[in-house]
Structures are given as C-alpha cells and as structure tokens.
PDB file of C-alpha atoms and ligand atoms in Angstrom:
ATOM      1  CA  MET A 156     -80.676 -75.243 184.020  1.00 48.00           C
ATOM      2  CA  ALA A 157     -83.866 -76.227 185.892  1.00 49.00           C
ATOM      3  CA  GLU A 158     -85.689 -73.172 184.632  1.00 52.00           C
ATOM      4  CA  THR A 159     -85.016 -70.048 182.450  1.00 54.00           C
ATOM      5  CA  HIS A 160     -86.602 -66.814 182.720  1.00 53.00           C
ATOM      6  CA  THR A 161     -86.075 -65.625 179.017  1.00 66.00           C
ATOM      7  CA  HIS A 162     -89.820 -65.502 178.129  1.00 86.00           C
ATOM      8  CA  THR A 163     -90.593 -62.085 177.064  1.00 92.00           C
ATOM      9  CA  HIS A 164     -94.167 -60.596 176.559  1.00 92.00           C
ATOM     10  CA  THR A 165     -95.079 -58.221 173.989  1.00 95.00           C
ATOM     11  CA  LEU A 166     -98.053 -55.956 175.504  1.00 96.00           C
ATOM     12  CA  THR A 167     -99.327 -52.717 173.452  1.00 97.00           C
ATOM     13  CA  CYS A 168     -99.895 -49.868 175.680  1.00 98.00           C
ATOM     14  CA  LEU A 169    -103.617 -49.247 175.908  1.00 97.00           C
ATOM     15  CA  ALA A 170    -103.075 -45.476 176.441  1.00 97.00           C
ATOM     16  CA  CYS A 171    -100.649 -44.504 173.650  1.00 96.00           C
ATOM     17  CA  GLY A 172    -100.861 -47.641 171.502  1.00 96.00           C
ATOM     18  CA  GLN A 173     -96.872 -48.306 171.846  1.00 97.00           C
ATOM     19  CA  GLY A 174     -95.554 -51.846 171.548  1.00 96.00           C
ATOM     20  CA  ASN A 175     -93.606 -52.651 174.966  1.00 97.00           C
ATOM     21  CA  ARG A 176     -91.375 -55.953 175.451  1.00 95.00           C
ATOM     22  CA  LEU A 177     -90.931 -57.143 178.906  1.00 93.00           C
ATOM     23  CA  PRO A 178     -89.757 -60.195 180.680  1.00 93.00           C
ATOM     24  CA  ALA A 179     -92.792 -62.318 181.722  1.00 88.00           C
ATOM     25  CA  ASP A 180     -91.736 -62.136 185.429  1.00 89.00           C
ATOM     26  CA  ARG A 181     -92.333 -58.419 185.119  1.00 92.00           C
ATOM     27  CA  LEU A 182     -95.937 -58.488 184.577  1.00 89.00           C
ATOM     28  CA  ASP A 183     -96.583 -58.632 188.194  1.00 88.00           C
ATOM     29  CA  GLN A 184     -94.381 -55.580 188.955  1.00 93.00           C
ATOM     30  CA  SER A 185     -96.731 -52.905 187.817  1.00 93.00           C
ATOM     31  CA  PRO A 186     -94.730 -52.411 184.518  1.00 96.00           C
ATOM     32  CA  LYS A 187     -94.978 -48.956 182.744  1.00 97.00           C
ATOM     33  CA  CYS A 188     -95.126 -48.034 179.021  1.00 97.00           C
ATOM     34  CA  GLY A 189     -91.569 -47.008 178.031  1.00 97.00           C
ATOM     35  CA  THR A 190     -93.225 -44.202 175.729  1.00 97.00           C
ATOM     36  CA  CYS A 191     -95.794 -42.398 178.043  1.00 98.00           C
ATOM     37  CA  GLY A 192     -95.164 -44.117 181.397  1.00 98.00           C
ATOM     38  CA  ALA A 193     -99.007 -45.448 181.626  1.00 97.00           C
ATOM     39  CA  ALA A 194     -99.413 -48.697 183.441  1.00 97.00           C
ATOM     40  CA  LEU A 195     -99.185 -51.799 181.147  1.00 97.00           C
ATOM     41  CA  MET A 196    -101.188 -53.963 183.522  1.00 96.00           C
ATOM     42  CA  PRO A 197    -103.927 -51.614 184.525  1.00 95.00           C
ATOM     43  CA  ALA A 198    -106.259 -52.614 187.251  1.00 94.00           C
ATOM     44  CA  LYS A 199    -109.250 -51.298 185.480  1.00 97.00           C
ATOM     45  CA  PRO A 200    -110.652 -51.666 181.842  1.00 98.00           C
ATOM     46  CA  VAL A 201    -109.030 -48.877 179.545  1.00 97.00           C
ATOM     47  CA  ALA A 202    -110.939 -46.948 176.998  1.00 98.00           C
ATOM     48  CA  ILE A 203    -109.301 -47.632 173.528  1.00 98.00           C
ATOM     49  CA  ASP A 204    -109.786 -46.537 169.683  1.00 96.00           C
ATOM     50  CA  LEU A 205    -109.758 -48.877 166.959  1.00 97.00           C
ATOM     51  CA  ALA A 206    -106.263 -48.500 166.070  1.00 97.00           C
ATOM     52  CA  THR A 207    -104.993 -49.373 169.278  1.00 97.00           C
ATOM     53  CA  LEU A 208    -107.601 -52.144 169.492  1.00 97.00           C
ATOM     54  CA  GLU A 209    -105.990 -53.395 166.197  1.00 96.00           C
ATOM     55  CA  ARG A 210    -102.537 -53.104 167.124  1.00 97.00           C
ATOM     56  CA  ALA A 211    -103.036 -54.888 170.534  1.00 97.00           C
ATOM     57  CA  ALA A 212    -105.096 -57.530 168.921  1.00 96.00           C
ATOM     58  CA  ARG A 213    -102.432 -58.757 166.451  1.00 95.00           C
ATOM     59  CA  ARG A 214     -99.261 -58.490 168.500  1.00 95.00           C
ATOM     60  CA  ASP A 215    -100.199 -58.907 172.237  1.00 96.00           C
ATOM     61  CA  SER A 216     -98.996 -62.159 173.914  1.00 92.00           C
ATOM     62  CA  LEU A 217    -101.391 -61.730 176.823  1.00 94.00           C
ATOM     63  CA  PRO A 218    -105.029 -62.246 176.059  1.00 96.00           C
ATOM     64  CA  LEU A 219    -107.028 -59.016 175.336  1.00 98.00           C
ATOM     65  CA  LEU A 220    -110.681 -59.029 176.464  1.00 98.00           C
ATOM     66  CA  VAL A 221    -112.744 -56.171 174.731  1.00 98.00           C
ATOM     67  CA  ASP A 222    -116.144 -54.946 175.536  1.00 98.00           C
ATOM     68  CA  PHE A 223    -118.018 -53.410 172.764  1.00 98.00           C
ATOM     69  CA  TRP A 224    -120.313 -51.040 174.276  1.00 98.00           C
ATOM     70  CA  ALA A 225    -122.249 -47.513 173.756  1.00 98.00           C
ATOM     71  CA  PRO A 226    -123.598 -44.796 176.115  1.00 97.00           C
ATOM     72  CA  TRP A 227    -127.202 -45.160 174.660  1.00 97.00           C
ATOM     73  CA  CYS A 228    -127.000 -49.053 175.554  1.00 97.00           C
ATOM     74  CA  GLY A 229    -128.812 -49.516 178.985  1.00 97.00           C
ATOM     75  CA  PRO A 230    -127.409 -53.230 179.413  1.00 97.00           C
ATOM     76  CA  CYS A 231    -124.000 -52.009 178.462  1.00 98.00           C
ATOM     77  CA  ARG A 232    -123.950 -49.299 181.274  1.00 97.00           C
ATOM     78  CA  ALA A 233    -125.198 -51.898 183.734  1.00 96.00           C
ATOM     79  CA  MET A 234    -122.480 -54.014 182.759  1.00 97.00           C
ATOM     80  CA  ALA A 235    -119.558 -51.522 183.144  1.00 97.00           C
ATOM     81  CA  PRO A 236    -118.924 -52.150 186.837  1.00 98.00           C
ATOM     82  CA  GLU A 237    -119.199 -56.011 186.431  1.00 98.00           C
ATOM     83  CA  PHE A 238    -116.585 -55.588 183.497  1.00 98.00           C
ATOM     84  CA  GLU A 239    -114.560 -53.487 185.962  1.00 98.00           C
ATOM     85  CA  ARG A 240    -114.898 -56.320 188.555  1.00 98.00           C
ATOM     86  CA  ALA A 241    -114.004 -58.860 185.818  1.00 98.00           C
ATOM     87  CA  ALA A 242    -110.609 -56.803 185.417  1.00 98.00           C
ATOM     88  CA  GLY A 243    -109.524 -57.676 189.044  1.00 97.00           C
ATOM     89  CA  LEU A 244    -110.646 -61.333 188.765  1.00 97.00           C
ATOM     90  CA  LEU A 245    -108.617 -61.638 185.590  1.00 97.00           C
ATOM     91  CA  ALA A 246    -105.799 -59.538 186.651  1.00 94.00           C
ATOM     92  CA  GLY A 247    -102.345 -61.068 185.382  1.00 91.00           C
ATOM     93  CA  ARG A 248    -104.048 -63.541 183.125  1.00 93.00           C
ATOM     94  CA  ALA A 249    -105.822 -60.965 180.760  1.00 96.00           C
ATOM     95  CA  ARG A 250    -106.017 -57.355 179.908  1.00 97.00           C
ATOM     96  CA  LEU A 251    -109.570 -55.678 179.810  1.00 98.00           C
ATOM     97  CA  ALA A 252    -110.263 -52.754 177.357  1.00 98.00           C
ATOM     98  CA  LYS A 253    -113.629 -51.062 176.250  1.00 98.00           C
ATOM     99  CA  ILE A 254    -114.414 -49.553 172.977  1.00 98.00           C
ATOM    100  CA  ASP A 255    -117.479 -47.109 172.504  1.00 98.00           C
ATOM    101  CA  THR A 256    -119.025 -48.284 169.363  1.00 98.00           C
ATOM    102  CA  GLN A 257    -120.862 -44.941 169.112  1.00 97.00           C
ATOM    103  CA  SER A 258    -117.595 -42.913 169.036  1.00 97.00           C
ATOM    104  CA  HIS A 259    -115.998 -45.581 166.912  1.00 97.00           C
ATOM    105  CA  PRO A 260    -118.458 -47.198 164.566  1.00 96.00           C
ATOM    106  CA  ASP A 261    -115.651 -48.386 162.402  1.00 96.00           C
ATOM    107  CA  ALA A 262    -114.852 -50.740 165.172  1.00 97.00           C
ATOM    108  CA  THR A 263    -118.553 -52.395 164.905  1.00 97.00           C
ATOM    109  CA  VAL A 264    -117.947 -52.934 161.232  1.00 97.00           C
ATOM    110  CA  ARG A 265    -114.505 -54.500 161.319  1.00 96.00           C
ATOM    111  CA  PHE A 266    -115.582 -57.002 163.869  1.00 97.00           C
ATOM    112  CA  ASP A 267    -118.939 -57.315 162.596  1.00 97.00           C
ATOM    113  CA  ILE A 268    -120.621 -56.555 166.011  1.00 97.00           C
ATOM    114  CA  ARG A 269    -124.288 -57.596 165.492  1.00 94.00           C
ATOM    115  CA  GLY A 270    -125.414 -56.373 169.236  1.00 96.00           C
ATOM    116  CA  ILE A 271    -123.985 -54.785 172.258  1.00 98.00           C
ATOM    117  CA  PRO A 272    -122.505 -55.313 174.705  1.00 98.00           C
ATOM    118  CA  ALA A 273    -120.375 -57.950 173.050  1.00 98.00           C
ATOM    119  CA  PHE A 274    -117.081 -59.223 174.303  1.00 98.00           C
ATOM    120  CA  ILE A 275    -114.410 -60.439 171.923  1.00 98.00           C
ATOM    121  CA  LEU A 276    -111.373 -62.238 173.699  1.00 98.00           C
ATOM    122  CA  PHE A 277    -107.841 -61.926 171.454  1.00 97.00           C
ATOM    123  CA  ARG A 278    -105.069 -64.094 171.846  1.00 95.00           C
ATOM    124  CA  ASP A 279    -102.065 -65.281 169.856  1.00 92.00           C
ATOM    125  CA  GLY A 280    -102.828 -62.475 167.250  1.00 93.00           C
ATOM    126  CA  ARG A 281    -106.294 -63.471 166.623  1.00 94.00           C
ATOM    127  CA  GLU A 282    -109.891 -63.523 167.906  1.00 97.00           C
ATOM    128  CA  ALA A 283    -110.058 -66.680 170.207  1.00 97.00           C
ATOM    129  CA  ALA A 284    -113.636 -66.326 171.104  1.00 97.00           C
ATOM    130  CA  ARG A 285    -116.541 -63.965 171.474  1.00 97.00           C
ATOM    131  CA  LEU A 286    -119.984 -63.606 173.622  1.00 97.00           C
ATOM    132  CA  ALA A 287    -122.939 -61.606 173.462  1.00 96.00           C
ATOM    133  CA  GLY A 288    -124.983 -60.072 176.353  1.00 97.00           C
ATOM    134  CA  ALA A 289    -124.521 -58.681 179.793  1.00 97.00           C
ATOM    135  CA  ARG A 290    -123.679 -60.979 182.636  1.00 96.00           C
ATOM    136  CA  PRO A 291    -121.994 -60.986 186.115  1.00 97.00           C
ATOM    137  CA  ALA A 292    -118.383 -60.505 186.423  1.00 98.00           C
ATOM    138  CA  ALA A 293    -117.753 -64.107 187.793  1.00 98.00           C
ATOM    139  CA  GLN A 294    -119.428 -65.399 184.697  1.00 98.00           C
ATOM    140  CA  LEU A 295    -117.414 -63.536 182.424  1.00 98.00           C
ATOM    141  CA  ALA A 296    -114.075 -64.346 184.105  1.00 98.00           C
ATOM    142  CA  ASP A 297    -114.909 -68.132 184.171  1.00 97.00           C
ATOM    143  CA  TRP A 298    -115.554 -68.080 180.355  1.00 97.00           C
ATOM    144  CA  VAL A 299    -112.276 -66.265 179.856  1.00 97.00           C
ATOM    145  CA  ARG A 300    -110.595 -68.796 181.980  1.00 96.00           C
ATOM    146  CA  GLY A 301    -112.183 -71.304 180.101  1.00 95.00           C
ATOM    147  CA  GLN A 302    -110.756 -70.378 176.600  1.00 91.00           C
ATOM    148  CA  SER A 303    -107.211 -70.854 177.859  1.00 69.00           C
TER     149      SER A 303
HETATM  150 ZN1  LIG B 173     -97.945 -45.598 176.107  1.00 77.64          ZN
END
C-alpha cells in the first residue's frame, strides 16, 4: 500500500467543548461538531472560556492559537481584525480562538499572562510557544508556521 488514510484528528468543539474525532482528510471538508453542529474548522477566531481552552489545549491534535485580550485594552482591540485575518492565513494548519481575560480572569492566572495582547500556541497537548504584543496578521501567521 502506497499510502493509508487512517490518521485521525481530535478536535475540541470551540462552541460546546465536546471532543470530536475525525479522519485527517475531512479537515478541509467543513467538518461539524457531532454534538452541537458548530463548525470544527471555523473561518474566524472563536471566543472561548477557560474550560474549553483547557480541554482543547490538552487533547487537540491540530495546533490552537489563542489570543488573550480584554475590551479595555486598545492594542488588543486594534489587533482583533489582524487576528481574524491570521485565521484565514492559517486555515487548515491551526485553529484560532480568543479569550476575554476581563470576563475570564482565571485564564490570566492559569497561563501566567503578564501583559496583553498575548498569544499562546498550543500543540501536542502543551504550550508550544508564546508571543506578546500586537502585530500584523502576516507576522503572526509566519510566527505560527515557524513553530511547526
Ligand atoms: Zn459542539
């Protein structure tokens, strides 16, 4: 056999937190959560809470890039459209999520966030890299690509 397609991905639904397993070749076919029907490969960053973040960070087989931000933070708000653009640049390679540290201060403590915006890339069940400060979408995407 020249090639097999038995590799499966585990993706946490960023909407409901349910774990979904699917064949790698289904990633680009707009897979949906078996529990709530939300897109498992959303085109835009998804707002999540700490519980979902913990689950996804621990078990997802696709890299997850998380933006730690807050509504009172000007650079964070300026970064929002760039982060959204980065989701497009990284489509199929990583999923993007954002967590509002004002609504979820427990996330700031859990991940020892010293300043925002801050970006953490999770891969293979752990934190792979982190980056502080706003930057253009292309730079952020290049940084993510450089980690794999
Ligand atoms: Zn779901």
